[in-house]
mmCIF file of C-alpha atoms in Angstrom:
data_model
loop_
_atom_site.group_PDB
_atom_site.id
_atom_site.type_symbol
_atom_site.label_atom_id
_atom_site.label_comp_id
_atom_site.label_asym_id
_atom_site.label_seq_id
_atom_site.Cartn_x
_atom_site.Cartn_y
_atom_site.Cartn_z
ATOM 1 C CA MET A 19 15.211 11.796 -4.864
ATOM 2 C CA LEU A 20 15.906 8.848 -6.080
ATOM 3 C CA SER A 21 15.608 7.501 -9.813
ATOM 4 C CA GLY A 22 16.453 4.677 -12.805
ATOM 5 C CA LYS A 23 14.737 1.080 -13.406
ATOM 6 C CA ALA A 24 13.206 -0.368 -10.846
ATOM 7 C CA MET A 25 11.763 -3.228 -9.591
ATOM 8 C CA VAL A 26 8.629 -4.248 -8.004
ATOM 9 C CA ILE A 27 8.975 -5.398 -4.503
ATOM 10 C CA ASP A 28 5.197 -6.285 -3.578
ATOM 11 C CA GLY A 29 1.999 -3.794 -4.859
ATOM 12 C CA ASP A 30 3.400 -1.262 -2.409
ATOM 13 C CA THR A 31 6.850 -1.205 -2.403
ATOM 14 C CA LEU A 32 10.535 -1.034 -5.195
ATOM 15 C CA GLU A 33 13.498 -1.369 -4.863
ATOM 16 C CA ILE A 34 15.273 1.977 -7.058
ATOM 17 C CA ALA A 35 19.482 1.219 -7.401
ATOM 18 C CA GLY A 36 19.610 -1.048 -4.375
ATOM 19 C CA ALA A 37 17.632 1.464 -1.723
ATOM 20 C CA ARG A 38 14.025 -0.004 -1.307
ATOM 21 C CA VAL A 39 11.515 2.864 -1.502
ATOM 22 C CA ARG A 40 7.579 2.071 0.353
ATOM 23 C CA LEU A 41 5.230 4.324 -2.148
ATOM 24 C CA PHE A 42 4.007 7.628 0.504
ATOM 25 C CA GLY A 43 0.066 7.185 1.224
ATOM 26 C CA ILE A 44 -0.817 3.860 -0.531
ATOM 27 C CA ASP A 45 -1.279 -0.086 2.026
ATOM 28 C CA ALA A 46 -1.607 -3.189 -0.980
ATOM 29 C CA PRO A 47 -2.305 -6.304 -0.133
ATOM 30 C CA GLU A 48 0.487 -8.003 1.322
ATOM 31 C CA ALA A 49 2.072 -10.231 -1.512
ATOM 32 C CA SER A 50 1.156 -13.303 -0.042
ATOM 33 C CA GLN A 51 -2.161 -12.006 1.030
ATOM 34 C CA GLN A 52 -5.572 -13.566 -0.605
ATOM 35 C CA CYS A 53 -8.737 -11.839 -0.828
ATOM 36 C CA THR A 54 -12.560 -13.521 -1.946
ATOM 37 C CA ARG A 55 -14.599 -12.046 -4.175
ATOM 38 C CA ALA A 56 -17.387 -13.292 -6.225
ATOM 39 C CA GLY A 57 -17.175 -16.450 -3.410
ATOM 40 C CA ALA A 58 -14.438 -17.531 -4.634
ATOM 41 C CA ASP A 59 -10.356 -17.207 -2.460
ATOM 42 C CA TRP A 60 -8.326 -14.644 -5.099
ATOM 43 C CA ALA A 61 -4.333 -13.752 -4.666
ATOM 44 C CA CYS A 62 -4.970 -10.346 -4.027
ATOM 45 C CA GLY A 63 -1.745 -9.705 -3.135
ATOM 46 C CA ARG A 64 -0.490 -11.248 -5.932
ATOM 47 C CA TRP A 65 -2.117 -9.841 -7.663
ATOM 48 C CA ALA A 66 -1.392 -5.845 -6.539
ATOM 49 C CA THR A 67 2.117 -6.869 -7.216
ATOM 50 C CA GLU A 68 1.753 -7.750 -10.601
ATOM 51 C CA GLU A 69 -0.776 -4.079 -11.503
ATOM 52 C CA LEU A 70 2.442 -1.848 -10.308
ATOM 53 C CA ILE A 71 4.939 -4.355 -12.268
ATOM 54 C CA ALA A 72 1.953 -2.936 -14.987
ATOM 55 C CA ILE A 73 1.925 0.625 -14.405
ATOM 56 C CA ILE A 74 5.882 1.290 -14.240
ATOM 57 C CA ALA A 75 6.583 -0.976 -16.792
ATOM 58 C CA GLY A 76 9.945 -0.752 -16.861
ATOM 59 C CA ALA A 77 9.635 3.506 -17.516
ATOM 60 C CA SER A 78 11.690 5.101 -15.588
ATOM 61 C CA VAL A 79 10.798 5.800 -11.549
ATOM 62 C CA VAL A 80 11.670 9.650 -9.661
ATOM 63 C CA CYS A 81 10.538 9.354 -6.017
ATOM 64 C CA GLU A 82 11.009 11.744 -4.200
ATOM 65 C CA GLY A 83 11.047 11.189 -0.416
ATOM 66 C CA ARG A 84 9.012 12.107 2.635
ATOM 67 C CA ASP A 85 10.315 10.367 5.159
ATOM 68 C CA ARG A 86 12.014 7.149 6.471
ATOM 69 C CA ASP A 87 9.696 4.294 8.095
ATOM 70 C CA ARG A 88 10.240 1.573 10.689
ATOM 71 C CA TYR A 89 12.237 -0.629 8.138
ATOM 72 C CA GLY A 90 14.726 2.038 7.036
ATOM 73 C CA ARG A 91 12.715 1.707 3.927
ATOM 74 C CA LEU A 92 12.504 5.589 1.776
ATOM 75 C CA VAL A 93 8.654 6.463 1.919
ATOM 76 C CA ALA A 94 8.143 8.849 -1.787
ATOM 77 C CA VAL A 95 5.668 9.236 -4.135
ATOM 78 C CA CYS A 96 6.622 7.333 -7.076
ATOM 79 C CA ARG A 97 6.188 9.144 -10.489
ATOM 80 C CA ALA A 98 6.068 6.897 -14.502
ATOM 81 C CA GLU A 99 6.659 8.602 -16.984
ATOM 82 C CA GLY A 100 4.857 12.229 -14.953
ATOM 83 C CA VAL A 101 1.990 9.841 -13.043
ATOM 84 C CA ASP A 102 1.551 9.344 -9.861
ATOM 85 C CA ILE A 103 2.927 5.240 -9.402
ATOM 86 C CA ALA A 104 0.457 5.287 -5.810
ATOM 87 C CA ASP A 105 -2.511 7.197 -7.343
ATOM 88 C CA SER A 106 -2.819 4.659 -10.601
ATOM 89 C CA MET A 107 -3.298 1.626 -7.736
ATOM 90 C CA VAL A 108 -5.736 3.213 -5.751
ATOM 91 C CA ARG A 109 -7.612 4.127 -8.711
ATOM 92 C CA ALA A 110 -6.918 0.791 -10.194
ATOM 93 C CA GLY A 111 -8.100 -0.402 -7.225
ATOM 94 C CA ALA A 112 -4.751 -2.761 -6.113
ATOM 95 C CA ALA A 113 -4.208 -0.240 -2.850
ATOM 96 C CA GLN A 114 -6.113 1.254 -0.166
ATOM 97 C CA ALA A 115 -5.654 5.180 0.993
ATOM 98 C CA TYR A 116 -3.650 4.873 3.894
ATOM 99 C CA ARG A 117 -5.243 7.191 6.207
ATOM 100 C CA ARG A 118 -3.201 6.614 9.363
ATOM 101 C CA TYR A 119 -1.084 7.839 7.606
ATOM 102 C CA ALA A 120 -2.120 10.850 4.469
ATOM 103 C CA LEU A 121 -5.390 11.762 2.888
ATOM 104 C CA ASP A 122 -3.675 12.245 -0.429
ATOM 105 C CA TYR A 123 -5.298 8.990 -1.878
ATOM 106 C CA VAL A 124 -8.972 9.380 0.072
ATOM 107 C CA GLY A 125 -10.646 10.485 -3.204
ATOM 108 C CA ALA A 126 -9.143 8.420 -6.023
ATOM 109 C CA GLU A 127 -10.063 5.732 -3.155
ATOM 110 C CA LYS A 128 -14.038 6.736 -3.610
ATOM 111 C CA GLU A 129 -13.540 6.863 -7.040
ATOM 112 C CA ALA A 130 -12.290 3.030 -7.215
ATOM 113 C CA MET A 131 -15.011 1.076 -3.964
ATOM 114 C CA PHE A 132 -17.867 2.705 -6.647
ATOM 115 C CA ALA A 133 -15.915 1.856 -9.419
ATOM 116 C CA ALA A 134 -16.130 -1.630 -7.403
ATOM 117 C CA ARG A 135 -12.878 -2.125 -8.574
ATOM 118 C CA GLY A 136 -10.091 -4.522 -7.668
ATOM 119 C CA ILE A 137 -10.557 -5.264 -4.073
ATOM 120 C CA TRP A 138 -13.342 -3.447 -4.109
ATOM 121 C CA ALA A 139 -14.825 -6.207 -5.938
ATOM 122 C CA GLY A 140 -15.188 -8.145 -3.280
ATOM 123 C CA GLN A 141 -13.934 -9.175 0.461
ATOM 124 C CA MET A 142 -10.698 -8.022 2.099
ATOM 125 C CA GLU A 143 -8.484 -7.952 5.258
ATOM 126 C CA ALA A 144 -6.755 -3.915 5.705
ATOM 127 C CA PRO A 145 -3.350 -5.293 4.852
ATOM 128 C CA ALA A 146 -2.565 -3.418 8.312
ATOM 129 C CA SER A 147 -4.457 -6.089 10.004
ATOM 130 C CA VAL A 148 -3.044 -8.863 7.810
ATOM 131 C CA ARG A 149 0.633 -7.498 8.785
ATOM 132 C CA ALA A 150 -0.643 -6.990 12.817
ATOM 133 C CA ALA A 151 -1.808 -10.916 12.727
ATOM 134 C CA ALA A 152 1.169 -12.224 10.927
ATOM 135 C CA ARG A 153 3.448 -10.637 13.964
ATOM 136 C CA GLY A 154 0.597 -12.445 16.185
ATOM 137 C CA LEU A 155 -0.401 -8.861 17.371
ATOM 138 C CA SER A 156 -3.806 -7.178 17.143
ATOM 139 C CA ALA A 157 -3.989 -3.820 14.195
ATOM 140 C CA GLU A 158 -4.779 -1.694 17.952
ATOM 141 C CA ALA A 159 -1.507 -2.824 19.208
ATOM 142 C CA GLY A 160 0.960 -0.345 20.237
ATOM 143 C CA PRO A 161 4.511 -0.369 19.041
ATOM 144 C CA ASP A 162 5.946 -3.039 21.808
ATOM 145 C CA GLY A 163 3.548 -4.822 21.099
ATOM 146 C CA CYS A 164 0.624 -3.933 23.598
ATOM 147 C CA ARG A 165 -2.817 -4.387 23.359
ATOM 148 C CA ILE A 166 -4.023 -0.314 23.572
ATOM 149 C CA LYS A 167 -6.841 0.105 26.115
ATOM 150 C CA GLY A 168 -8.654 3.224 28.910
ATOM 151 C CA ASN A 169 -8.246 6.635 28.878
ATOM 152 C CA ILE A 170 -4.931 8.120 28.874
ATOM 153 C CA SER A 171 -5.231 11.681 31.065
ATOM 154 C CA ALA A 172 -3.879 13.645 32.819
#
């Protein structure tokens, strides 16, 4: 358990008491990511970061760890004033449910999608694809960078 005042790093990452915390079960647009809305470019990554700042609004944040990611960050369910921060981000349309790791926020995502909130009001490339492209990989690449093809059999 980690608690205290949080500093927002991007739309799905906080820092509390010097520790980086990745919000469990969601994937927000990358900080520099651009989306399209009403035919125009939109800084959806910066907007998602601003949404997270507004959601925590200086409140004390309590995070319950679930895991560590490959960067050593604590992956956690975090609450501000008792409210699940990740759920709030997804309902606002500021993040996607990260189905690769959890299904906890799929219902909230569907609600935001049908209401055309935030990222669902336009077009967005999946944040995982943006990160992969930045590393020169495809989203389907394996951990060693090798593109996964074919069948695996005994």
